[in-house]
Coordinates of C-alpha atoms in Angstrom, one line a residue:
Chain A
M9 CA 89.8 82.0 73.5
S10 CA 89.7 83.7 70.2
M11 CA 87.1 86.6 68.7
N12 CA 86.3 83.5 65.9
T13 CA 85.4 81.3 68.6
L14 CA 82.6 83.5 70.4
L15 CA 81.0 84.0 67.1
E16 CA 81.3 80.1 66.5
K17 CA 79.5 79.3 70.0
I18 CA 76.8 82.7 69.3
T19 CA 76.0 80.5 66.0
T20 CA 76.0 77.6 67.7
Y21 CA 73.9 78.7 70.5
Q22 CA 72.2 80.7 67.7
N23 CA 72.0 83.4 70.9
P24 CA 73.9 86.4 70.5
T25 CA 74.1 87.5 73.5
V26 CA 76.3 88.0 76.9
A27 CA 75.4 88.0 80.0
G28 CA 76.7 90.9 82.4
L29 CA 77.8 89.8 86.1
D30 CA 78.2 93.1 87.9
P31 CA 76.6 91.7 91.1
K32 CA 76.3 94.1 93.2
L33 CA 75.2 92.9 96.8
D34 CA 71.5 94.5 96.9
Y35 CA 71.4 92.1 94.0
I36 CA 72.5 88.9 95.7
P37 CA 69.5 87.1 97.4
E38 CA 69.9 86.6 101.6
Y39 CA 70.4 83.1 101.8
I40 CA 73.5 83.8 99.8
K41 CA 75.0 86.2 101.7
E42 CA 74.1 85.0 104.9
A43 CA 76.2 82.1 104.3
A44 CA 78.9 83.6 103.3
F45 CA 78.7 86.4 106.1
S46 CA 78.9 83.6 108.6
R47 CA 81.9 82.6 106.9
S48 CA 84.5 85.3 107.4
D49 CA 84.9 88.1 109.9
D50 CA 86.7 90.5 106.8
P51 CA 83.9 92.6 105.8
L52 CA 85.8 92.7 102.4
D53 CA 86.5 88.5 102.1
A54 CA 83.0 87.6 103.0
A55 CA 81.3 90.0 100.2
A56 CA 83.7 88.9 98.1
Q57 CA 82.5 84.8 98.9
A58 CA 79.1 85.9 98.4
L59 CA 79.9 87.1 95.1
L60 CA 81.9 84.4 93.8
D61 CA 78.9 81.6 95.1
F62 CA 76.4 84.0 93.1
N63 CA 78.1 84.2 89.6
K64 CA 78.5 80.3 90.1
G65 CA 75.0 79.6 90.7
L66 CA 74.1 82.1 87.0
I67 CA 77.2 80.6 85.6
D68 CA 75.7 76.8 86.0
A69 CA 72.3 78.0 84.4
L70 CA 73.1 79.8 81.7
C71 CA 76.7 78.1 80.7
D72 CA 74.7 75.8 77.9
I73 CA 72.5 78.8 76.8
V74 CA 75.0 82.0 76.6
P75 CA 78.0 82.0 75.1
A76 CA 79.6 84.7 77.1
V77 CA 79.8 86.6 80.4
K78 CA 81.1 89.8 81.4
P79 CA 82.1 90.5 84.5
Q80 CA 82.3 94.3 85.1
A81 CA 85.6 94.7 87.3
A82 CA 84.4 97.6 89.3
Y83 CA 81.9 95.6 91.2
Y84 CA 84.9 93.4 92.3
E85 CA 87.0 96.1 93.3
M86 CA 84.9 97.4 95.4
Y87 CA 85.9 94.9 97.6
G88 CA 89.6 95.2 97.6
W89 CA 92.1 92.1 96.5
Q90 CA 89.0 89.8 98.0
G91 CA 87.0 91.2 95.5
M92 CA 89.6 90.7 92.7
R93 CA 90.0 87.0 93.5
A94 CA 86.7 86.5 94.1
L95 CA 86.8 88.0 89.9
T96 CA 89.7 85.5 89.0
E97 CA 87.4 82.6 91.0
T98 CA 84.7 83.9 88.6
I99 CA 86.7 83.8 85.3
A100 CA 87.9 80.2 85.5
Y101 CA 84.7 78.4 86.9
A102 CA 83.4 80.2 83.4
H103 CA 86.3 79.0 81.6
E104 CA 85.4 75.5 83.1
K105 CA 81.8 75.7 82.2
G106 CA 82.8 76.5 78.2
M107 CA 82.8 80.3 78.8
Y108 CA 83.6 82.8 77.0
V109 CA 85.0 85.6 79.1
I110 CA 85.0 89.3 78.5
I111 CA 86.3 91.7 81.5
D112 CA 84.5 94.8 81.4
G113 CA 88.0 96.4 82.7
K114 CA 87.6 99.8 80.1
R115 CA 91.7 99.9 81.0
N116 CA 93.7 102.7 79.4
D117 CA 97.0 103.7 79.4
I118 CA 100.6 103.8 77.8
G119 CA 103.3 102.1 76.5
S120 CA 104.6 99.3 79.2
T121 CA 102.3 100.4 81.6
M122 CA 99.4 98.6 79.0
E123 CA 101.8 95.9 78.2
A124 CA 100.8 95.3 82.1
Y125 CA 97.2 95.3 81.9
A126 CA 97.3 93.6 79.1
A127 CA 99.6 91.0 80.9
A128 CA 97.2 91.5 83.9
H129 CA 94.1 90.8 82.0
L130 CA 94.8 88.6 78.9
G131 CA 98.1 87.5 79.0
T132 CA 100.7 85.9 81.2
T133 CA 103.8 87.5 83.3
M134 CA 107.2 85.7 84.3
V135 CA 107.9 85.5 87.7
N136 CA 111.5 84.0 88.6
G137 CA 111.5 81.7 85.0
R138 CA 108.0 80.7 86.0
E139 CA 104.8 81.8 83.6
A140 CA 101.4 82.7 86.0
A141 CA 98.5 84.5 84.4
A142 CA 96.6 87.1 86.6
F143 CA 93.3 86.9 85.9
G144 CA 93.2 85.0 82.6
G145 CA 90.0 86.1 80.5
D146 CA 89.9 86.1 76.6
C147 CA 89.0 90.0 75.8
L148 CA 88.9 93.0 77.6
T149 CA 87.1 96.5 77.2
V150 CA 89.5 99.6 77.0
N151 CA 89.2 103.3 76.1
G152 CA 91.1 104.4 73.6
Y153 CA 91.4 108.4 74.4
L154 CA 95.3 107.9 74.5
G155 CA 95.6 106.7 71.0
S156 CA 97.8 104.2 69.3
D157 CA 99.9 103.9 72.3
G158 CA 97.7 102.6 74.5
I159 CA 96.0 100.1 72.0
T160 CA 99.2 98.7 70.4
P161 CA 100.1 96.7 73.1
L162 CA 96.9 94.9 73.3
L163 CA 97.3 93.9 69.6
K164 CA 100.4 91.4 70.2
L165 CA 98.0 89.5 72.8
C166 CA 95.3 89.6 69.5
R167 CA 97.5 88.0 67.4
E168 CA 99.9 86.0 69.2
R169 CA 97.5 84.5 71.4
D170 CA 94.0 84.8 70.1
K171 CA 92.9 87.2 72.4
S172 CA 90.5 90.1 71.6
I173 CA 89.4 93.9 72.9
F174 CA 86.1 96.1 72.4
V175 CA 87.1 99.9 72.4
L176 CA 85.1 102.3 73.6
V177 CA 83.0 104.1 70.9
K178 CA 79.5 105.2 71.3
T179 CA 78.7 104.5 75.1
S180 CA 75.0 104.0 76.4
N181 CA 74.7 106.7 79.1
P182 CA 73.0 109.6 78.3
S183 CA 75.8 112.0 78.8
S184 CA 78.3 110.4 76.0
G185 CA 77.4 112.9 73.4
E186 CA 79.5 115.5 75.1
L187 CA 82.2 114.3 74.4
Q188 CA 81.8 111.9 72.2
D189 CA 79.0 113.7 69.5
R190 CA 81.1 116.2 68.9
K191 CA 82.1 117.0 65.4
L192 CA 86.2 116.9 64.3
G193 CA 85.3 118.7 61.1
E194 CA 82.6 116.3 59.3
K195 CA 83.2 113.3 61.9
T196 CA 81.9 113.0 65.2
V197 CA 84.3 111.8 67.7
Y198 CA 82.5 108.6 68.0
E199 CA 83.3 108.0 64.1
A200 CA 87.0 108.8 64.6
M201 CA 87.2 106.6 67.4
A202 CA 85.5 103.4 64.7
E203 CA 88.1 104.2 62.2
M204 CA 90.5 103.9 65.1
C205 CA 89.5 100.4 65.5
E206 CA 89.2 99.6 61.9
A207 CA 92.8 100.1 61.5
W208 CA 93.9 98.7 64.3
G209 CA 91.9 95.6 63.4
E210 CA 94.0 95.4 60.0
Q211 CA 96.3 92.9 61.5
A212 CA 93.8 90.9 63.2
L213 CA 91.5 90.0 60.7
G214 CA 89.7 86.6 61.7
R215 CA 88.2 83.9 59.2
Y216 CA 84.6 85.5 59.7
G217 CA 85.4 89.0 58.7
Y218 CA 85.6 90.6 61.5
T219 CA 89.1 91.3 63.5
S220 CA 90.4 91.3 67.1
V221 CA 89.7 94.8 67.8
G222 CA 85.9 95.3 68.7
A223 CA 83.9 97.9 70.4
V224 CA 80.9 98.8 72.4
V225 CA 78.2 100.9 70.8
G226 CA 75.0 101.2 72.8
A227 CA 71.6 100.1 72.5
T228 CA 70.6 103.2 73.8
Y229 CA 71.9 105.1 69.9
P230 CA 70.1 102.8 67.6
E231 CA 70.7 105.4 64.6
Q232 CA 74.1 105.3 65.4
L233 CA 74.5 101.3 65.8
K234 CA 73.4 101.3 62.2
E235 CA 76.2 104.2 60.9
L236 CA 78.1 102.5 62.5
R237 CA 77.8 99.1 61.5
T238 CA 78.1 100.3 57.6
K239 CA 80.9 102.4 58.6
A240 CA 83.4 100.1 60.6
P241 CA 82.6 96.2 58.7
H242 CA 85.0 94.5 60.3
T243 CA 84.6 95.7 63.8
F244 CA 82.2 93.5 66.1
F245 CA 80.2 95.1 68.7
L246 CA 79.6 94.8 72.3
V247 CA 76.1 96.5 73.2
P248 CA 75.5 97.7 76.3
G249 CA 72.2 99.2 77.2
Y250 CA 69.3 96.3 76.6
G251 CA 66.2 96.1 79.0
A252 CA 66.9 98.5 82.2
Q253 CA 69.3 100.6 80.2
G254 CA 66.0 101.5 77.7
G255 CA 67.0 99.7 74.4
G256 CA 64.8 97.2 72.7
A257 CA 65.1 93.8 70.0
K258 CA 64.2 96.5 67.2
D259 CA 67.0 99.1 68.5
V260 CA 70.0 96.2 68.9
A261 CA 68.8 94.9 65.5
H262 CA 71.3 97.7 63.7
A263 CA 74.5 96.3 65.2
F264 CA 74.1 93.1 62.9
D265 CA 74.8 92.1 59.2
K266 CA 73.4 90.2 57.1
N267 CA 74.2 87.0 58.8
G268 CA 73.4 88.0 61.7
L269 CA 76.9 88.0 62.8
G270 CA 78.5 91.7 63.8
A271 CA 77.3 92.3 67.3
I272 CA 77.1 90.3 71.0
I273 CA 74.3 92.2 73.2
N274 CA 75.1 92.8 77.3
S275 CA 72.4 92.3 80.1
S276 CA 73.2 92.5 83.4
R277 CA 70.8 93.2 86.0
G278 CA 67.7 91.9 83.8
I279 CA 69.4 88.5 84.2
M280 CA 70.7 88.6 87.6
C281 CA 68.2 90.1 89.0
A282 CA 64.7 88.4 87.0
Y283 CA 64.4 86.5 90.6
K284 CA 63.4 89.6 92.0
K285 CA 61.2 91.0 88.9
E286 CA 59.6 87.0 88.7
S287 CA 58.9 87.7 92.6
C288 CA 59.6 83.9 92.9
D289 CA 61.6 82.4 95.5
E290 CA 64.9 83.9 95.6
K291 CA 66.7 80.4 95.9
D292 CA 65.3 80.2 92.6
Y293 CA 67.5 82.9 91.3
A294 CA 69.9 80.9 88.8
Q295 CA 66.4 79.2 87.1
A296 CA 64.6 82.8 86.9
A297 CA 68.0 83.8 85.2
R298 CA 68.0 81.1 82.8
R299 CA 64.4 82.1 81.7
E300 CA 65.4 85.4 81.2
A301 CA 68.5 84.8 79.3
L302 CA 65.4 82.9 77.0
R303 CA 63.3 85.1 76.6
M304 CA 66.3 88.0 75.9
K305 CA 67.8 85.1 73.0
A306 CA 63.9 85.2 71.5
D307 CA 63.2 88.7 71.4
I308 CA 66.8 89.3 69.9
M309 CA 66.2 87.0 67.4
S310 CA 62.9 87.1 66.7
E311 CA 64.2 90.5 65.3
I312 CA 67.3 89.0 63.0
K313 CA 66.0 85.2 62.5
E314 CA 69.1 83.2 62.3
I315 CA 72.8 84.0 62.4
R316 CA 75.2 81.9 59.9
L317 CA 79.1 81.6 59.9
P318 CA 79.8 83.1 56.5
Chain B
M23 CA 93.1 114.1 101.9
S24 CA 92.3 117.0 100.3
M25 CA 93.7 118.7 97.8
N26 CA 93.6 121.4 99.5
T27 CA 96.2 119.4 102.1
L28 CA 98.2 118.2 98.7
L29 CA 99.0 121.7 98.1
E30 CA 99.9 122.4 101.6
K31 CA 102.6 119.5 101.6
I32 CA 104.2 120.7 98.4
T33 CA 104.4 124.4 100.0
T34 CA 105.8 122.7 103.0
Y35 CA 108.4 120.9 101.5
Q36 CA 108.8 123.3 98.9
N37 CA 108.7 120.3 96.5
P38 CA 106.4 120.1 93.8
T39 CA 106.7 116.3 93.1
V40 CA 105.0 113.2 93.6
A41 CA 107.2 109.9 92.9
G42 CA 105.6 107.4 90.8
L43 CA 105.7 103.6 92.3
D44 CA 105.4 101.8 89.1
P45 CA 107.3 98.4 90.6
K46 CA 108.4 96.4 87.6
L47 CA 110.2 93.3 88.6
D48 CA 113.0 94.2 86.9
Y49 CA 113.4 97.5 88.8
I50 CA 114.0 95.6 92.1
P51 CA 116.9 94.9 93.6
E52 CA 117.9 91.1 93.5
Y53 CA 118.2 90.7 97.0
I54 CA 114.7 92.0 97.6
K55 CA 113.4 89.1 94.9
E56 CA 115.2 86.5 96.2
A57 CA 114.2 86.8 99.5
A58 CA 110.2 87.3 98.4
F59 CA 110.9 84.2 96.3
S60 CA 112.3 81.9 99.2
R61 CA 108.8 83.1 101.3
S62 CA 106.5 81.9 98.6
D63 CA 105.2 79.1 95.9
D64 CA 102.4 81.1 94.7
P65 CA 104.4 83.1 91.5
L66 CA 101.9 85.9 91.8
D67 CA 102.6 85.8 95.3
A68 CA 106.3 85.5 95.4
A69 CA 106.5 88.4 93.1
A70 CA 103.6 90.9 95.2
Q71 CA 105.7 90.4 98.2
A72 CA 108.7 91.7 96.1
L73 CA 106.8 94.7 95.4
L74 CA 105.5 95.6 98.7
D75 CA 109.3 95.6 100.3
F76 CA 109.8 97.4 97.5
N77 CA 107.9 100.2 97.9
K78 CA 108.3 100.4 101.6
G79 CA 112.1 101.2 101.6
L80 CA 110.9 103.4 99.4
I81 CA 108.2 105.0 100.8
D82 CA 110.7 105.1 104.3
A83 CA 113.5 107.1 102.0
L84 CA 110.6 109.6 100.8
C85 CA 108.3 110.7 102.9
D86 CA 110.0 113.2 104.2
I87 CA 111.0 115.0 101.8
V88 CA 108.3 114.0 98.7
P89 CA 104.9 114.9 99.2
A90 CA 103.4 112.3 97.9
V91 CA 103.0 108.8 95.6
K92 CA 101.5 107.7 93.3
P93 CA 100.7 104.0 92.6
Q94 CA 100.7 102.9 88.5
A95 CA 97.3 99.9 88.8
A96 CA 98.4 98.4 86.4
Y97 CA 102.2 97.1 87.7
Y98 CA 100.3 95.8 90.7
E99 CA 96.9 94.5 88.5
M100 CA 99.5 92.3 86.4
Y101 CA 100.2 90.5 89.6
G102 CA 96.6 89.6 90.3
W103 CA 94.6 89.7 92.9
Q104 CA 98.2 89.1 95.0
G105 CA 99.3 92.0 93.2
M106 CA 96.4 94.7 94.3
R107 CA 96.7 93.2 98.0
A108 CA 100.3 95.0 97.7
L109 CA 98.7 97.6 96.4
T110 CA 96.2 98.0 99.1
E111 CA 99.5 97.5 102.0
T112 CA 101.3 99.9 100.0
I113 CA 98.8 102.6 99.8
A114 CA 97.9 102.0 104.0
Y115 CA 102.3 102.4 104.1
A116 CA 102.3 105.8 102.6
H117 CA 99.6 106.9 104.7
E118 CA 101.0 105.8 107.9
K119 CA 104.6 107.9 107.3
G120 CA 102.0 110.9 105.9
M121 CA 102.2 110.8 102.5
Y122 CA 99.5 111.1 99.7
V123 CA 98.4 108.6 97.6
I124 CA 97.3 109.3 94.2
I125 CA 96.3 105.5 92.4
D126 CA 96.7 106.0 88.9
G127 CA 93.8 104.0 87.5
K128 CA 92.5 105.9 84.8
R129 CA 89.3 104.3 86.0
N130 CA 86.3 105.1 84.1
D131 CA 83.0 104.0 83.6
I132 CA 79.5 105.2 84.3
G133 CA 76.3 105.4 87.0
S134 CA 76.7 103.2 89.1
T135 CA 79.4 101.2 88.0
M136 CA 81.5 104.7 88.6
E137 CA 80.1 104.7 92.0
A138 CA 81.8 101.2 92.6
Y139 CA 85.1 102.3 91.2
A140 CA 84.7 105.7 93.0
A141 CA 84.0 103.5 96.4
A142 CA 86.4 101.4 95.5
H143 CA 89.6 104.1 95.4
L144 CA 88.1 106.5 97.3
G145 CA 85.5 105.8 99.5
T146 CA 84.3 103.2 101.8
T147 CA 82.0 100.3 101.4
M148 CA 78.4 98.4 103.6
V149 CA 78.9 94.7 104.0
N150 CA 76.2 93.7 106.3
G151 CA 75.9 97.1 108.1
R152 CA 79.7 97.2 108.7
E153 CA 81.9 99.9 106.5
A154 CA 85.1 99.1 104.7
A155 CA 87.3 100.7 102.8
A156 CA 89.1 98.7 99.9
F157 CA 92.3 100.6 98.5
G158 CA 92.1 103.5 100.8
G159 CA 93.5 106.6 98.2
D160 CA 93.3 110.0 98.3
C161 CA 93.1 110.6 94.8
L162 CA 92.5 109.1 91.4
T163 CA 93.0 109.4 87.7
V164 CA 90.4 108.7 85.5
N165 CA 89.7 108.9 81.8
G166 CA 86.6 111.8 80.7
Y167 CA 85.6 109.7 77.4
L168 CA 82.4 108.9 78.4
G169 CA 81.4 112.2 80.0
S170 CA 79.6 113.6 83.1
D171 CA 78.1 110.5 83.9
G172 CA 81.6 108.9 84.1
I173 CA 82.6 111.9 86.3
T174 CA 79.5 113.0 88.3
P175 CA 79.7 110.0 91.0
L176 CA 83.3 110.7 91.9
L177 CA 82.1 114.9 92.5
K178 CA 80.2 113.3 95.9
L179 CA 83.5 111.5 97.2
C180 CA 85.5 115.1 96.3
R181 CA 83.1 117.3 97.9
E182 CA 81.8 115.1 101.2
R183 CA 85.2 113.0 102.1
D184 CA 87.6 115.5 100.6
K185 CA 88.7 112.9 97.9
S186 CA 90.4 114.3 94.5
I187 CA 90.4 113.0 91.0
F188 CA 92.8 114.1 87.9
V189 CA 91.4 113.9 84.8
L190 CA 93.2 112.8 81.5
V191 CA 93.4 115.8 79.1
K192 CA 96.4 116.0 77.4
T193 CA 98.7 113.0 77.9
S194 CA 102.3 112.6 77.0
N195 CA 102.8 109.9 75.2
P196 CA 103.6 110.6 71.5
S197 CA 100.2 109.3 69.7
S198 CA 98.2 111.0 71.9
G199 CA 96.9 113.6 69.7
E200 CA 95.6 111.1 67.1
L201 CA 92.7 111.7 69.4
Q202 CA 93.2 114.5 71.8
D203 CA 94.6 117.1 69.4
R204 CA 92.1 117.0 66.8
K205 CA 89.5 119.9 66.3
L206 CA 86.2 120.1 67.1
G207 CA 85.1 123.4 65.4
E208 CA 87.8 126.0 67.3
K209 CA 89.2 123.8 69.9
T210 CA 91.2 120.2 70.2
V211 CA 89.9 117.9 72.1
Y212 CA 92.1 118.1 74.8
E213 CA 90.8 121.8 75.3
A214 CA 86.6 120.5 75.5
M215 CA 88.1 118.4 77.9
A216 CA 89.8 120.9 80.3
E217 CA 86.8 122.8 79.9
M218 CA 85.1 119.8 81.2
C219 CA 87.3 119.6 84.3
E220 CA 86.5 123.3 84.9
A221 CA 83.4 122.4 84.9
W222 CA 83.2 119.6 86.8
G223 CA 85.4 121.4 89.7
E224 CA 82.8 124.4 89.7
Q225 CA 81.4 122.1 92.9
A226 CA 84.6 121.4 94.6
L227 CA 86.6 124.7 94.8
G228 CA 89.0 124.4 97.6
R229 CA 91.0 127.7 99.7
Y230 CA 94.0 127.8 97.3
G231 CA 92.0 128.4 94.2
Y232 CA 92.2 124.9 92.7
T233 CA 89.7 122.3 92.3
S234 CA 89.1 118.7 92.9
V235 CA 88.8 117.9 89.4
G236 CA 92.5 118.0 88.4
A237 CA 94.2 117.0 84.6
V238 CA 96.4 114.6 83.9
V239 CA 98.9 117.0 81.3
G240 CA 102.1 115.7 79.9
A241 CA 105.4 117.9 80.5
T242 CA 106.3 116.4 76.5
Y243 CA 103.9 119.2 75.3
P244 CA 105.1 122.3 76.9
E245 CA 103.0 125.0 74.7
Q246 CA 99.7 122.5 75.7
L247 CA 100.9 123.1 79.4
K248 CA 101.4 127.2 79.3
E249 CA 98.2 127.0 77.3
L250 CA 96.0 124.9 79.2
R251 CA 97.5 126.6 82.6
T252 CA 95.6 129.9 81.1
K253 CA 92.5 128.5 79.6
A254 CA 92.1 126.0 83.0
P255 CA 93.1 128.8 85.8
H256 CA 91.0 126.7 88.9
T257 CA 92.5 122.8 87.5
F258 CA 95.6 121.5 89.2
F259 CA 97.7 119.8 86.7
L260 CA 99.0 116.6 87.1
V261 CA 102.1 116.1 84.9
P262 CA 103.9 113.0 83.9
G263 CA 106.6 112.9 81.2
Y264 CA 109.2 114.6 83.4
G265 CA 113.1 112.6 83.0
A266 CA 112.9 109.2 81.2
Q267 CA 110.3 110.3 78.4
G268 CA 111.8 113.6 77.7
G269 CA 110.0 116.5 80.0
G270 CA 112.5 119.0 81.3
A271 CA 112.5 121.7 84.1
K272 CA 111.9 124.6 81.6
D273 CA 109.4 122.1 79.6
V274 CA 107.2 121.5 83.1
A275 CA 107.8 125.1 84.5
H276 CA 104.6 126.1 82.1
A277 CA 102.6 124.3 84.2
F278 CA 102.5 126.7 87.7
D279 CA 101.2 129.9 88.5
K280 CA 102.6 132.6 89.7
N281 CA 102.7 131.6 93.5
G282 CA 104.7 128.3 92.9
L283 CA 101.8 126.7 92.7
G284 CA 99.1 124.5 90.1
A285 CA 101.1 121.4 89.1
I286 CA 102.9 118.3 90.7
I287 CA 105.2 116.3 88.6
N288 CA 105.9 112.6 88.7
S289 CA 108.8 110.6 88.1
S290 CA 108.9 107.0 88.3
R291 CA 111.4 105.1 86.5
G292 CA 113.8 108.1 87.1
I293 CA 113.4 107.3 90.9
M294 CA 112.7 103.7 91.2
C295 CA 116.2 103.0 89.3
A296 CA 118.4 105.4 90.5
Y297 CA 120.4 103.1 91.6
K298 CA 120.8 101.4 88.7
K299 CA 121.8 104.9 86.9
E300 CA 124.1 105.4 89.9
S301 CA 125.7 101.9 89.4
C302 CA 125.9 101.8 93.2
D303 CA 125.2 98.8 95.4
E304 CA 121.3 97.6 94.6
K305 CA 121.0 97.1 98.7
D306 CA 121.3 101.3 98.3
Y307 CA 118.6 101.9 96.3
A308 CA 116.0 103.7 98.3
Q309 CA 119.1 106.2 99.0
A310 CA 119.8 106.4 95.3
A311 CA 116.1 107.4 95.1
R312 CA 116.4 109.9 97.7
R313 CA 119.6 111.2 95.9
E314 CA 117.1 111.3 92.4
A315 CA 114.3 112.9 94.4
L316 CA 116.5 115.8 95.9
R317 CA 117.8 116.1 92.0
M318 CA 114.7 116.5 90.5
K319 CA 113.2 119.1 93.4
A320 CA 116.0 121.3 93.0
D321 CA 116.2 121.0 89.1
I322 CA 112.6 122.2 89.2
M323 CA 112.8 124.6 91.9
S324 CA 115.5 126.4 90.2
E325 CA 112.6 127.6 86.9
I326 CA 109.7 128.3 90.1
K327 CA 112.2 129.4 92.8
E328 CA 109.5 129.3 95.6
I329 CA 105.9 128.2 96.3
R330 CA 103.5 130.1 98.1
L331 CA 100.0 129.5 99.5
P332 CA 97.5 132.4 98.1

């Protein structure tokens, strides 16, 4: 699925949000863990099964109201190859349910190594004359510190296979300024990175005015969001930091253009752990996630009113 | 194994090099691929088996002369969870043979997500009261673009479990300067990153004067290597770019201190594909790799003469 398709889904659902699937074991209801642990003697395999079962429940409850999911690779890698298998199965299940999948891997390397990451997460690979997809995501988060050599291998898949990427520009964490806010002459490092995103995206401009090369810009830095929305007009934003990290609807409102497009806002813990916040029965975790997703949608839409395709 | 242990191994072997295990299928002898492909119907599983068999042969041939291996995660991820299983088994095998293992993953994230990557690659995780290790590396390459929030979670494992990291500072690729060479006032971005490495390493200074926080500095930029060796005196360097990318022994010589310590030089394709360059029987690939590893060692040692622990 292309970035265009993501924008269409956002418009259809009138919901510019993405559910982060960062399934820490602590977030998973006991009944799911107990069932998974009883099925496997291998701790990593048992954990991976719990992750997958938890995710499937969330996807079922969200797929008709939320356009996309964003699994965070780290929480799957933590359980080794068994966890990576759960990631693969989560992505396949989300696709079955029609969701757009952003793999949050923040991958970065150069040349043929970056091509290997691109094949892994967005493309396919040939083995003995047969084509196989490894993870099969629609979109991957990447780190541009290495420059064009790290991004160019992905642009081919963006053009030829309708895939997309989000490049880290201004991240949501407190220490993001240590490097990103420093001045390169007139400009900050994050502005320079945003300009590179605009340049990389030029060869992959979509029909709604945004390219396949998006940027990660944190909700916790609303002034920078506003500044970057103007300076990078063709760059779609993935915005972490809403909710648990402190960003509110008024903060993220700066990420949108006059059509209510321009960004997708992530919530991970808020949605996954809604059942804990509500103190409802843990077996109701998926419906609690749905209630929180609807609340978040209403919160953000109260600022941007309507989303229209240009 | 700690960075101290790596320095001791380098000194014992009088060999400051690491063999990159980036097993592209094209690099693997036909007889290994044919055997693997005949054992499995699943293309990803078949590829992963070929990777593992190839790696084991290399490790057997190198383990008494080369102190470390550096598997590049991308070439395993490319084959999905099946490839990640081959990575896990490669690391376990290298450890059986006494080698130090640097996982080249260039991971980066913040807070609890970075803790998950740290647990995945260097630590352990608890599942239902049982402790399990996912990949079990000694050292991980990381990207510091996100600042301290991305590095701090790793320092705990460096201190408490004798693990180490290499942070990308000045990478070996042609476009590395697009961001890394730009000026932040008086300093370049890569100098700022090297200073951050020195600061992060302060809490994990080892007995030979180097900390657990190393830096990646490419052989293709010898002037910067020389400059950084002086400016980051406690930061051990991982140096890619020797051989295929164009760096020679005279270039990498700048990475070492007066004791011949201070850096480990990587070669991937040069070692893995030595049998192709030699045009020898492909069944002799591991011995060809050994010959190339010895040639590389002699080449670099001709510049630095002797390695001594201070």
